[in-house]
CSV table of N, CA and C in Angstrom, one decimal:
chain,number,residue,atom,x,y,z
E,1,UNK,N,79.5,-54.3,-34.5
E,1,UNK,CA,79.2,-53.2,-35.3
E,1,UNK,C,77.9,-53.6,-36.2
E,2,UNK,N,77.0,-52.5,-36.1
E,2,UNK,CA,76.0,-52.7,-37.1
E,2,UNK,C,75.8,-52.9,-38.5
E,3,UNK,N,75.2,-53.7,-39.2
E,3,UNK,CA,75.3,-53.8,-40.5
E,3,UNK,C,75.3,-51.9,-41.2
E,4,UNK,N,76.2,-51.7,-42.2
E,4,UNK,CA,76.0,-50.6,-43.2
E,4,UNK,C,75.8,-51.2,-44.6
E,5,UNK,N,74.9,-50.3,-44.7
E,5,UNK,CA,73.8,-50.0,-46.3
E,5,UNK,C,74.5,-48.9,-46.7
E,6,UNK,N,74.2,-48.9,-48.0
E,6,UNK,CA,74.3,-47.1,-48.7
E,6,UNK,C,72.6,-47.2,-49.5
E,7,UNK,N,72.9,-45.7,-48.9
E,7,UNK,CA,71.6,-44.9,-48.8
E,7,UNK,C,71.9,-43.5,-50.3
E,8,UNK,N,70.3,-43.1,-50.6
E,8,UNK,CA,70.3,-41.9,-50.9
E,8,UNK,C,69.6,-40.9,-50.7
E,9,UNK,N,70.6,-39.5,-50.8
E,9,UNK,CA,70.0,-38.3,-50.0
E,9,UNK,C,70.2,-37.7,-51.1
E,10,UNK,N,68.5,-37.1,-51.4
E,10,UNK,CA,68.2,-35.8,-51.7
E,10,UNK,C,68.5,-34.6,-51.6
E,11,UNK,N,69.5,-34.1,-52.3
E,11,UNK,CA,70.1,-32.4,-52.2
E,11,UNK,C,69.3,-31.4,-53.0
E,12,UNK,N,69.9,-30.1,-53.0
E,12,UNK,CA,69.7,-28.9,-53.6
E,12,UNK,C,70.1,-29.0,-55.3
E,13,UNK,N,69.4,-29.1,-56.1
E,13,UNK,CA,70.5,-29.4,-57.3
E,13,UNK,C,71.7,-28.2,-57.2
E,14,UNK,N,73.0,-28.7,-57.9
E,14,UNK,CA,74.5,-27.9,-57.5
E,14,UNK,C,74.9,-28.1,-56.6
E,15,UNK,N,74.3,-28.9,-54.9
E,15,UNK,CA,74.9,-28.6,-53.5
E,15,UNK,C,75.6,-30.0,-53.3
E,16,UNK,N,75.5,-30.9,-54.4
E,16,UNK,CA,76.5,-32.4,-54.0
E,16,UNK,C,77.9,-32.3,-53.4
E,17,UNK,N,78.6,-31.8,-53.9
E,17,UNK,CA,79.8,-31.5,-53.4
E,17,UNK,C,80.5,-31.1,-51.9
E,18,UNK,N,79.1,-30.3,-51.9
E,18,UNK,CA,79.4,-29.1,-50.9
E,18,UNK,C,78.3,-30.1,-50.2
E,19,UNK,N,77.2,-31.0,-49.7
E,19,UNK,CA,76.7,-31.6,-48.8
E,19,UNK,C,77.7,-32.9,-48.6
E,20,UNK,N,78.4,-33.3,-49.6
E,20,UNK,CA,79.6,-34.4,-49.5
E,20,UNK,C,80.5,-33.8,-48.6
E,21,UNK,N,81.0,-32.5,-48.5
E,21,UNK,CA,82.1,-32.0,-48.0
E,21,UNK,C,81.5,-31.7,-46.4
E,22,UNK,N,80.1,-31.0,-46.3
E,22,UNK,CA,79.6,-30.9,-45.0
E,22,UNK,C,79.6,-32.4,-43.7
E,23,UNK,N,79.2,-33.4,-44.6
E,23,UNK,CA,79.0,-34.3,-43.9
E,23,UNK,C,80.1,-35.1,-43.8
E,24,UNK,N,81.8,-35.3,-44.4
E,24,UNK,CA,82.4,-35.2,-43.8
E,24,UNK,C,83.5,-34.8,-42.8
E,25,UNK,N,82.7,-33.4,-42.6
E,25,UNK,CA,83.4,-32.2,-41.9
E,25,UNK,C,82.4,-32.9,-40.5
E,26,UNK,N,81.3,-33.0,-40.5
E,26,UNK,CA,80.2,-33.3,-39.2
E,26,UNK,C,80.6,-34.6,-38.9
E,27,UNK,N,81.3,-35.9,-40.0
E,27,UNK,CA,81.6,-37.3,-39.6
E,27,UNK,C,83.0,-37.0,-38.5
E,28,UNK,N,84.2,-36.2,-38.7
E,28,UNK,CA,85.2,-35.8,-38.1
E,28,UNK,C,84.8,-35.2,-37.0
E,29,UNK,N,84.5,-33.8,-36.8
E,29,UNK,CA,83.7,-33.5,-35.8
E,29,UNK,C,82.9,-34.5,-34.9
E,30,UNK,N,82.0,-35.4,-34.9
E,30,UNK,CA,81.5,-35.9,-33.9
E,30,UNK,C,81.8,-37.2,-34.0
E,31,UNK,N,83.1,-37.6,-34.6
E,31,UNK,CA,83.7,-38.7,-34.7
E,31,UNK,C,82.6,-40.0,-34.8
E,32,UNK,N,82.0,-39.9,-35.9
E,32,UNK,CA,81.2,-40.7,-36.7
E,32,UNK,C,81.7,-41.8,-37.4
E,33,UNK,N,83.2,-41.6,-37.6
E,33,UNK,CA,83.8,-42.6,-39.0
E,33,UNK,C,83.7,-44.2,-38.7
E,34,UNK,N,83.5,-44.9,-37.8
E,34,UNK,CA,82.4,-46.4,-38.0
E,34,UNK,C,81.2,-46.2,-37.9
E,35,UNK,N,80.5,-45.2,-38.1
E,35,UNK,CA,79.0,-45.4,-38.4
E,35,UNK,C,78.7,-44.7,-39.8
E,36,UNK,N,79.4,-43.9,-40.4
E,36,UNK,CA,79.2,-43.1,-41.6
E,36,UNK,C,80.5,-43.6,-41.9
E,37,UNK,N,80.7,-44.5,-43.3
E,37,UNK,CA,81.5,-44.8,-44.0
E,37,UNK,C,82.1,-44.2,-44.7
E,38,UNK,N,81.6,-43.6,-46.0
E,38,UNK,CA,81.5,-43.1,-46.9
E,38,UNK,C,80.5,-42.4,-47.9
E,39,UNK,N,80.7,-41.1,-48.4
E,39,UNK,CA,80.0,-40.3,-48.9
E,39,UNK,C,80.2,-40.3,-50.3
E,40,UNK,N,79.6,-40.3,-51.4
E,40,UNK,CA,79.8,-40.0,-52.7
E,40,UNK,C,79.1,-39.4,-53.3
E,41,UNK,N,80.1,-39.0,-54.4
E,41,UNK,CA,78.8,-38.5,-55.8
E,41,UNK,C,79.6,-39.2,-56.7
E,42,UNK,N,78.7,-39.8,-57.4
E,42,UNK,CA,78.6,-40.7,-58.4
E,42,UNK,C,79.0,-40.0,-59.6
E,43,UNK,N,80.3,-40.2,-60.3
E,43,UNK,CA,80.8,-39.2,-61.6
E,43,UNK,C,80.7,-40.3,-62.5
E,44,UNK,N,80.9,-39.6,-64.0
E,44,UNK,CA,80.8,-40.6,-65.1
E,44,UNK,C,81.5,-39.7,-66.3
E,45,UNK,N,82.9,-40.4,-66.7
E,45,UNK,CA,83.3,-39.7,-67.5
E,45,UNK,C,82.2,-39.9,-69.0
E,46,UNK,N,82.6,-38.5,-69.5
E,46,UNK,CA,81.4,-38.4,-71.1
E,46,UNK,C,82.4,-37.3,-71.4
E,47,UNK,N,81.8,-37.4,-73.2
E,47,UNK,CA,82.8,-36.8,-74.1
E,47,UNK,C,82.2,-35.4,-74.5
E,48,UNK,N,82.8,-34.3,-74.8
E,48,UNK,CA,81.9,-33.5,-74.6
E,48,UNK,C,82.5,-32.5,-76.1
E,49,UNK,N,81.3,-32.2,-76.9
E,49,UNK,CA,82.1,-31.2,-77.9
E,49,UNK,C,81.9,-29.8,-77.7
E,50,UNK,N,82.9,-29.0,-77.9
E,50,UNK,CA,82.7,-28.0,-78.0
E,50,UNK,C,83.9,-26.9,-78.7
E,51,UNK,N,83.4,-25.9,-79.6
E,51,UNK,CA,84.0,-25.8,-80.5
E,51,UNK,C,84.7,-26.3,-81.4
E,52,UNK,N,84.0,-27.4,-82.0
E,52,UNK,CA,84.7,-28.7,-82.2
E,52,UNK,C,86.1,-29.4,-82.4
E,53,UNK,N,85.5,-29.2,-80.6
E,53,UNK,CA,87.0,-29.8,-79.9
E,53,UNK,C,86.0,-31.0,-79.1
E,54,UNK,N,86.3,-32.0,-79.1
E,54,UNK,CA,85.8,-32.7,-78.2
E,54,UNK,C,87.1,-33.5,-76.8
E,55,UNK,N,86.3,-33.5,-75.8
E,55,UNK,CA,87.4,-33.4,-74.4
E,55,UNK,C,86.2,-34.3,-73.7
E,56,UNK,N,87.6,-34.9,-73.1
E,56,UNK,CA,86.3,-35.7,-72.1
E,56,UNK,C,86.5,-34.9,-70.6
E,57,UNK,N,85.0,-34.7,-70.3
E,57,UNK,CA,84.8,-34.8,-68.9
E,57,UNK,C,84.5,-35.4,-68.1
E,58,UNK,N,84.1,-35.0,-66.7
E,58,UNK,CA,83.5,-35.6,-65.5
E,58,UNK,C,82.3,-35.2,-65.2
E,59,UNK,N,81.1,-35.4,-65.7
E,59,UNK,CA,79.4,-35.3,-65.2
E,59,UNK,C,79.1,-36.5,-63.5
E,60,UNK,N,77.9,-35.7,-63.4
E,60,UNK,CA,77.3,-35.9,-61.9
E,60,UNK,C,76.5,-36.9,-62.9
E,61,UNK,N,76.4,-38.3,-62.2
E,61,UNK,CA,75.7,-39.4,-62.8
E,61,UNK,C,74.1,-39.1,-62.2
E,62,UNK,N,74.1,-38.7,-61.1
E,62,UNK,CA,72.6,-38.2,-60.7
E,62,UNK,C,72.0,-37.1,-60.3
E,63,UNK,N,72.7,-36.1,-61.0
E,63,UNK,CA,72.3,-34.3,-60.2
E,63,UNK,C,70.6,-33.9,-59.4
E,64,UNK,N,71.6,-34.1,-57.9
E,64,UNK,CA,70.6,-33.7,-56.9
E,64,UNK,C,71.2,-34.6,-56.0
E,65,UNK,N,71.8,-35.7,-56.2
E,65,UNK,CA,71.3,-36.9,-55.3
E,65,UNK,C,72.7,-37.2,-54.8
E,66,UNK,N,72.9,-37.9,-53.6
E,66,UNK,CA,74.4,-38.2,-53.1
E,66,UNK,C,74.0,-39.5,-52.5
E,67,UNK,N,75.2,-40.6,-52.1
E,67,UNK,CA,75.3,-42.0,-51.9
E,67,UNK,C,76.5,-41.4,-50.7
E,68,UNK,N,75.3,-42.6,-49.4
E,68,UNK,CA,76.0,-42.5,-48.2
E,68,UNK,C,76.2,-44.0,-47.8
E,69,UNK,N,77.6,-44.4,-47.4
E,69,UNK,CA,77.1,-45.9,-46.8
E,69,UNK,C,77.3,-45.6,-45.3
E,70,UNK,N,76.4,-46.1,-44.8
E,70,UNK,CA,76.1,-46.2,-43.2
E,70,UNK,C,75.2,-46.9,-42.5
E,71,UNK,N,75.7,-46.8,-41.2
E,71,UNK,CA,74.9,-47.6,-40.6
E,71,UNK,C,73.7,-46.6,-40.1
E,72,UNK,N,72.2,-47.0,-40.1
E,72,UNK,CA,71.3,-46.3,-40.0
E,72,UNK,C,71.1,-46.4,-38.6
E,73,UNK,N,70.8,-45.6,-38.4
E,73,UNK,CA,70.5,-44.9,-36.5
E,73,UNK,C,69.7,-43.7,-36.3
E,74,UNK,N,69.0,-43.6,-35.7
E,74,UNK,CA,68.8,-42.0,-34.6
E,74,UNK,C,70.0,-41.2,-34.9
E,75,UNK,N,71.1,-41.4,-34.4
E,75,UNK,CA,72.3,-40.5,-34.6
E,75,UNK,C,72.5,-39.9,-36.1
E,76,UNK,N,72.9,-41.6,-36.8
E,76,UNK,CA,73.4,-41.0,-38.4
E,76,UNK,C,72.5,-40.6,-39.3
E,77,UNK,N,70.9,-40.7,-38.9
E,77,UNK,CA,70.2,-39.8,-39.4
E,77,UNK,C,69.8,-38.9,-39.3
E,78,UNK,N,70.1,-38.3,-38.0
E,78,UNK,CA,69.9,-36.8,-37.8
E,78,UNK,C,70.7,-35.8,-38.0
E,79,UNK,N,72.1,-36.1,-38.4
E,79,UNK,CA,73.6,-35.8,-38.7
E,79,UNK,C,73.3,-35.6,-40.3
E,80,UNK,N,72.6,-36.7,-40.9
E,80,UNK,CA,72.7,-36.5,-42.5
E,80,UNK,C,71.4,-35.8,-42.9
E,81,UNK,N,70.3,-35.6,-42.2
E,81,UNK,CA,68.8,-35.2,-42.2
E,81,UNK,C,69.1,-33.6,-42.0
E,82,UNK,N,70.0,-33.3,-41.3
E,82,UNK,CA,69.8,-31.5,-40.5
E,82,UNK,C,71.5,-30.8,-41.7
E,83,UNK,N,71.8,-32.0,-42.2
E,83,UNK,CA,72.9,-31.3,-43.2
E,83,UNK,C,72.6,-30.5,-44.1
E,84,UNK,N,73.3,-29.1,-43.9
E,84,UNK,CA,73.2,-28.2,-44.8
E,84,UNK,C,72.5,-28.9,-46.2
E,85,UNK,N,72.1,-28.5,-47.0
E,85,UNK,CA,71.5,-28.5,-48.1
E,85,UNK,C,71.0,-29.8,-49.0
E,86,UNK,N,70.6,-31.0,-47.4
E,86,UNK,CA,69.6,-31.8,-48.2
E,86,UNK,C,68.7,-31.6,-47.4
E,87,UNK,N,67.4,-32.3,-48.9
E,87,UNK,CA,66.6,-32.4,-48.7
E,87,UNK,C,65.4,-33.4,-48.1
E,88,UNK,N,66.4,-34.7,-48.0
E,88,UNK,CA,65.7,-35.6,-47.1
E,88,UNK,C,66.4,-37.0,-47.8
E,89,UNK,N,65.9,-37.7,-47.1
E,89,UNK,CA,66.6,-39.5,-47.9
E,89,UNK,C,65.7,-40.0,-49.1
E,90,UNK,N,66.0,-40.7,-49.4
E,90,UNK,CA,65.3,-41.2,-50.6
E,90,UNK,C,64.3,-42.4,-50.5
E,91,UNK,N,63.0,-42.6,-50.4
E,91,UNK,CA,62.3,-43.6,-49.8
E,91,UNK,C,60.7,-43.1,-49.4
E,92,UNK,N,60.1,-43.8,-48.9
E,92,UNK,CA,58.9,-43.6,-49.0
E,92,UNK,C,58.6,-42.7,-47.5
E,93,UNK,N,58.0,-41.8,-47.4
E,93,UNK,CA,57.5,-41.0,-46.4
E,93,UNK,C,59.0,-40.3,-46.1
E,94,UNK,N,59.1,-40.7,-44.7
E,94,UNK,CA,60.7,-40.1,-44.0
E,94,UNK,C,61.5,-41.5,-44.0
E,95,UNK,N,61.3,-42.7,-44.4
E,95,UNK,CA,62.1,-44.1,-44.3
E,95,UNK,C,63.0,-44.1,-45.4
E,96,UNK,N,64.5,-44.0,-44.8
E,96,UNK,CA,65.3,-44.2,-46.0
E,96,UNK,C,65.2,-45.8,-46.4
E,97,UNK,N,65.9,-46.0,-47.8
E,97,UNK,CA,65.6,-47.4,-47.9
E,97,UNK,C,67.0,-47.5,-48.5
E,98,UNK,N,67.2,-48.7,-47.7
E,98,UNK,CA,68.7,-48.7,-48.5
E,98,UNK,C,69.4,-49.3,-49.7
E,99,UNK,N,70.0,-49.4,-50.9
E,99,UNK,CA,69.7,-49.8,-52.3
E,99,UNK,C,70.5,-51.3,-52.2
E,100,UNK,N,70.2,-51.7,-52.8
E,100,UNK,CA,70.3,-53.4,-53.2
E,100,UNK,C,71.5,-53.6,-53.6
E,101,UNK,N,71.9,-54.5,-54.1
E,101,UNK,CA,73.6,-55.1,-54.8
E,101,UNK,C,73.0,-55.1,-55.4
E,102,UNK,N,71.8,-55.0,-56.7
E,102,UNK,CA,71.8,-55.2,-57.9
E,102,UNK,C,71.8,-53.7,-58.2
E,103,UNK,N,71.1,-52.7,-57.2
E,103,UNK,CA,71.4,-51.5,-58.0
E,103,UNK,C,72.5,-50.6,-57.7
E,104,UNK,N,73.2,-51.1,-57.2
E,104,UNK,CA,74.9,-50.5,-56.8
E,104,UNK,C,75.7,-51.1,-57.5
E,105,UNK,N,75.3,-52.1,-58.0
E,105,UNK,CA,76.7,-53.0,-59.7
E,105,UNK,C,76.8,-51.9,-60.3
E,106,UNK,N,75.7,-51.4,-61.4
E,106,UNK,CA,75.6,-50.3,-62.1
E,106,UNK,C,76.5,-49.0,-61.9
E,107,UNK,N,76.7,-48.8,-60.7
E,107,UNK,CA,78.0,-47.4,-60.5
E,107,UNK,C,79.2,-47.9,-60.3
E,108,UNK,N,79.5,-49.4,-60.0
E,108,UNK,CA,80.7,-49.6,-59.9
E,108,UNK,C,81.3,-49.6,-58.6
E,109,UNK,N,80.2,-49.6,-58.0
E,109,UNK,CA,80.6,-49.7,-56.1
E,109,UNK,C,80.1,-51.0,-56.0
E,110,UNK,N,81.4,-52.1,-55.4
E,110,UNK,CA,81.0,-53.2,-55.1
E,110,UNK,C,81.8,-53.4,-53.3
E,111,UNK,N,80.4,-54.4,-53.2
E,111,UNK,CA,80.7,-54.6,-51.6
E,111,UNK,C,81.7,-55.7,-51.2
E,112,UNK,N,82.5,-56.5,-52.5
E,112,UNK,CA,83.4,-57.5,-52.3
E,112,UNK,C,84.5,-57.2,-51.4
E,113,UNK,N,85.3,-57.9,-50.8
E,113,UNK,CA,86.1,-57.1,-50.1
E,113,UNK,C,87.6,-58.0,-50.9
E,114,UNK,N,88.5,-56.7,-50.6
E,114,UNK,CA,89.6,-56.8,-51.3
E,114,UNK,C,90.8,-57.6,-50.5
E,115,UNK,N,91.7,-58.2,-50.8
E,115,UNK,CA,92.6,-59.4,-50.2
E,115,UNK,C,93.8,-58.6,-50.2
E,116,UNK,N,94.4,-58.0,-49.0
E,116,UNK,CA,95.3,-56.5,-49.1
E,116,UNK,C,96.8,-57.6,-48.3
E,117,UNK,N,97.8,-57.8,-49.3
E,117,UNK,CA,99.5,-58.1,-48.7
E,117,UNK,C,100.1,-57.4,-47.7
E,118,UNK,N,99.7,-56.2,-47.0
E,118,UNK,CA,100.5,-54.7,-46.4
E,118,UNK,C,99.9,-54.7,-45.5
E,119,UNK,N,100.7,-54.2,-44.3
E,119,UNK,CA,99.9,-53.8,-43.0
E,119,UNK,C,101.2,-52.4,-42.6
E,120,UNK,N,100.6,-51.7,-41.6
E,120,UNK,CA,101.0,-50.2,-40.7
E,120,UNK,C,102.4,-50.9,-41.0
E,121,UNK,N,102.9,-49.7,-41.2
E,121,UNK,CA,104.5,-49.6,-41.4
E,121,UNK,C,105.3,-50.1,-42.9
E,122,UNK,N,104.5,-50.2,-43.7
E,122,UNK,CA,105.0,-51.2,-44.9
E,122,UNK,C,105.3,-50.1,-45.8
E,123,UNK,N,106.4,-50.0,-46.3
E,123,UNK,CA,106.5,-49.3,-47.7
E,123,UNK,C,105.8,-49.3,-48.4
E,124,UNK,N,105.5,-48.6,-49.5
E,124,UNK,CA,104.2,-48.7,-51.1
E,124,UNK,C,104.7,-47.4,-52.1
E,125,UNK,N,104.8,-47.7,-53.0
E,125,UNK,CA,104.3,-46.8,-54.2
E,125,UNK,C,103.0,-47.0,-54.7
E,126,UNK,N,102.2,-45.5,-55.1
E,126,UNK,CA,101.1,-44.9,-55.4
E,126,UNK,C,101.3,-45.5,-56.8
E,127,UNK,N,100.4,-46.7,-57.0
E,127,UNK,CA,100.3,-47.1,-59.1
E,127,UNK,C,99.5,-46.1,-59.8
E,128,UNK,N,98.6,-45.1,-58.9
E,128,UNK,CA,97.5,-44.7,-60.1
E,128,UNK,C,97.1,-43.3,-59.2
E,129,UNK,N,96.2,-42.8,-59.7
E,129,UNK,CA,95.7,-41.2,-59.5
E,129,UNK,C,96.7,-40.1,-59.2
E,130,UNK,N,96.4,-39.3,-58.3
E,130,UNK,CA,97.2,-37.9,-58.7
E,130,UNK,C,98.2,-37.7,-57.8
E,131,UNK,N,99.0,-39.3,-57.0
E,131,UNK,CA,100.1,-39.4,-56.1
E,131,UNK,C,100.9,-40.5,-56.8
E,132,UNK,N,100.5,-41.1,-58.1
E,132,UNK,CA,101.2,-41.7,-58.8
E,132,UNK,C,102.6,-41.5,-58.9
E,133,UNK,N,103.4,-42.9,-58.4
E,133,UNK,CA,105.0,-42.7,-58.3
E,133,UNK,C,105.5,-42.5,-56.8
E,134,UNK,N,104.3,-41.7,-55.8
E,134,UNK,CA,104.5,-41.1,-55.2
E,134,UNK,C,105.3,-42.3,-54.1
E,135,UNK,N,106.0,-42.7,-53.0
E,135,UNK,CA,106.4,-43.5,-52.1
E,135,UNK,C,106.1,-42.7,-50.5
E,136,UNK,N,105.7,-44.1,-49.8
E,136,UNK,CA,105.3,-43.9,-48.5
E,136,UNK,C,105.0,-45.2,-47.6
E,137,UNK,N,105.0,-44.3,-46.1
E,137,UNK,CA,105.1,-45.6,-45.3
E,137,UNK,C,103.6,-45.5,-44.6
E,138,UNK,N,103.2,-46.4,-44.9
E,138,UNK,CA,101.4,-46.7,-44.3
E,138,UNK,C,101.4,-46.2,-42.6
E,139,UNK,N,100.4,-45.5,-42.4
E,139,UNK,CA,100.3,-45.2,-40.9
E,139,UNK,C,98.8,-45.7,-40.5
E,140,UNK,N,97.7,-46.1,-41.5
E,140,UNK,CA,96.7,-46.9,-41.3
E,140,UNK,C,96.0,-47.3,-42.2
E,141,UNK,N,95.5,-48.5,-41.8
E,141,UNK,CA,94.4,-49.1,-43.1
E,141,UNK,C,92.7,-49.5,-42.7
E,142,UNK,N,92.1,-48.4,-43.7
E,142,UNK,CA,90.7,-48.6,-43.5
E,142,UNK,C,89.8,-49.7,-44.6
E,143,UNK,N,89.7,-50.4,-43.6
E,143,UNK,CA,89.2,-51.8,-44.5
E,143,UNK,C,87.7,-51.2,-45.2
E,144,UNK,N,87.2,-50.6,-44.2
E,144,UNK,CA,85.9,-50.6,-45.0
E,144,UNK,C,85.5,-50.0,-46.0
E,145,UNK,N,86.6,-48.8,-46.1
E,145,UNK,CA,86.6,-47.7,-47.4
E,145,UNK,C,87.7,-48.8,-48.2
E,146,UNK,N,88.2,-49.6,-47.6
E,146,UNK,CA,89.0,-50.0,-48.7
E,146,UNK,C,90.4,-49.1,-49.2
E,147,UNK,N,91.1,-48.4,-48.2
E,147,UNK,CA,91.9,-47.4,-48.0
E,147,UNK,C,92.9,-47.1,-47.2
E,148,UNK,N,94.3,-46.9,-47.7
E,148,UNK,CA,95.2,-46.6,-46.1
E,148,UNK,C,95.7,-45.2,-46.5
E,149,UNK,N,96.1,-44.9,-45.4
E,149,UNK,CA,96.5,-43.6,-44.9
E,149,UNK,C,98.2,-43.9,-45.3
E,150,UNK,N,99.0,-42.8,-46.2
E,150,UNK,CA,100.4,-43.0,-46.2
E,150,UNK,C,100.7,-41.5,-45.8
E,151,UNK,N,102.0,-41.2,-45.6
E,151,UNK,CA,102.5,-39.9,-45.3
E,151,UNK,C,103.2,-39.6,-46.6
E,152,UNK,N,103.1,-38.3,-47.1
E,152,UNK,CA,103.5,-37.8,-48.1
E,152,UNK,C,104.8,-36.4,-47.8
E,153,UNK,N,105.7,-36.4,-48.6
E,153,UNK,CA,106.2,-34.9,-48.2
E,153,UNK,C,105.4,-33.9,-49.0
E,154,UNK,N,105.0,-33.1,-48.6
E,154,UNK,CA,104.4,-31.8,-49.4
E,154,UNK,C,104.8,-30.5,-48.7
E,155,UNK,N,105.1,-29.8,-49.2
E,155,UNK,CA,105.8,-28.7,-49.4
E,155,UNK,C,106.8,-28.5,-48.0
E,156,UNK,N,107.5,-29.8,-48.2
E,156,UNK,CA,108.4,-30.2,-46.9
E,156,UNK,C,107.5,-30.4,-45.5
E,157,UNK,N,106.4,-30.8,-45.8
E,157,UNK,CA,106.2,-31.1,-44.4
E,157,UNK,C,105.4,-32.4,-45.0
E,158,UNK,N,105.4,-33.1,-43.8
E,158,UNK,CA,104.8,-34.8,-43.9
E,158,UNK,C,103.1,-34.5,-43.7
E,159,UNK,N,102.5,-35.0,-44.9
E,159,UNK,CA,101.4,-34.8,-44.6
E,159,UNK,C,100.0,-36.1,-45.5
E,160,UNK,N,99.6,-36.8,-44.2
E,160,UNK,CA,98.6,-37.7,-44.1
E,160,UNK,C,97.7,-37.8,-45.9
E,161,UNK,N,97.6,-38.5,-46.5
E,161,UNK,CA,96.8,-39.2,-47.8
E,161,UNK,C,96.5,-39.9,-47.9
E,162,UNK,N,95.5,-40.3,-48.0
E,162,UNK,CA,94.1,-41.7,-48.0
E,162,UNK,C,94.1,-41.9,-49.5
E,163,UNK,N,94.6,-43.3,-49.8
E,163,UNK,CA,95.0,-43.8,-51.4
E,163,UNK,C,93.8,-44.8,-51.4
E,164,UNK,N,93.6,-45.6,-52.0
E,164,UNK,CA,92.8,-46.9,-52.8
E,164,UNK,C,93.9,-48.1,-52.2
E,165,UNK,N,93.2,-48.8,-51.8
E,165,UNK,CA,93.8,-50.7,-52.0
E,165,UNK,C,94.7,-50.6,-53.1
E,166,UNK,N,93.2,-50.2,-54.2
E,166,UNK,CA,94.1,-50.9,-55.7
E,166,UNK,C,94.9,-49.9,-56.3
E,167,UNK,N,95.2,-48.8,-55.7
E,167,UNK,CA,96.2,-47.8,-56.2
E,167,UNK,C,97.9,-47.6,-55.9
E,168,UNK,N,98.0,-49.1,-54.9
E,168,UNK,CA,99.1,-49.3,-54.3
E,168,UNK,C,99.7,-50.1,-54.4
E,169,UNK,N,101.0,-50.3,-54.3
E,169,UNK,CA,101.7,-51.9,-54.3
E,169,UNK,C,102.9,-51.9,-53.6
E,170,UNK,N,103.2,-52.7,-52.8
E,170,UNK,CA,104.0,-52.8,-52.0
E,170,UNK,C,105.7,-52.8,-52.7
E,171,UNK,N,106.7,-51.6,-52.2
E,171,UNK,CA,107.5,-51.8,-52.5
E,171,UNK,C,109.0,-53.0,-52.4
């Protein structure tokens, strides 16, 4: 497998989400998921007053801009190049350039890799986010997002959820 960088791509300002959402509708579709890793947009909680009420939110750390890790190709560049509502990679001419480990510390994306106790079939409860508490039996683990797949009951039917490493612990 080829080395992956994370890259950035130039959107529409407002279309992060919705170019995050397209490209991994097009990663599924043409079965990209080892050459396109991962898509983000960079949030950053901030406190916000209003009416003075102050509440914290979730702001876009770079409005316009989205972080892709991949492997660079002909292929994953013309997949992420012809995506709905960007505007090109970030770099000089048409050459994306892909960002350093000193300037990806700053968002909190690190390339260390994590030392995981569990493999397919292992029990876990969810320690953190919005399946917290939740229990399940692992059906796969993606090392490079750093992620497994558990099965969840939702509205009585079993249905597939991609957690965090660090959001899990073996029951």
């Amino acid at each position: 497998m080829s080395e992956t960088n994370w890259y950035v791509v130039h959107t529409y300002s407002g279309y992060e989400n919705k170019v995050k959402a397209n490209i991994e509708k097009t990663i599924e579709n043409r079965h990209l998921e080892d050459q396109i890793l991962e898509v983000r947009v960079p949030m950053q909680d901030v406190v916000e007053m209003k009416d003075g009420v102050s509440r914290q939110v979730q702001k876009k750390m770079f409005p316009g801009y989205v972080l892709i890790n991949m492997v660079m190709n002909d292929d994953t560049w013309y997949v992420v190049r012809n995506t709905r509502g960007v505007t090109g990679f970030v770099g000089p001419g048409s050459k994306p350039v892909p960002l350093t480990d000193e300037e990806m510390r700053p968002l909190g994306i690190h390339s260390d890799s994590v030392q995981i106790d569990f493999a397919e079939g292992d029990t876990v409860v969810v320690t953190g986010g919005v399946w917290k508490d939740t229990v399940g039996v692992i059906q796969a683990i993606n090392e490079n997002k750093q992620s497994v797949t558990i099965n969840v009951d939702l509205f009585g039917r079993e249905t597939p959820v991609e957690i965090s490493f660090t959001e899990i612990k073996k029951m």
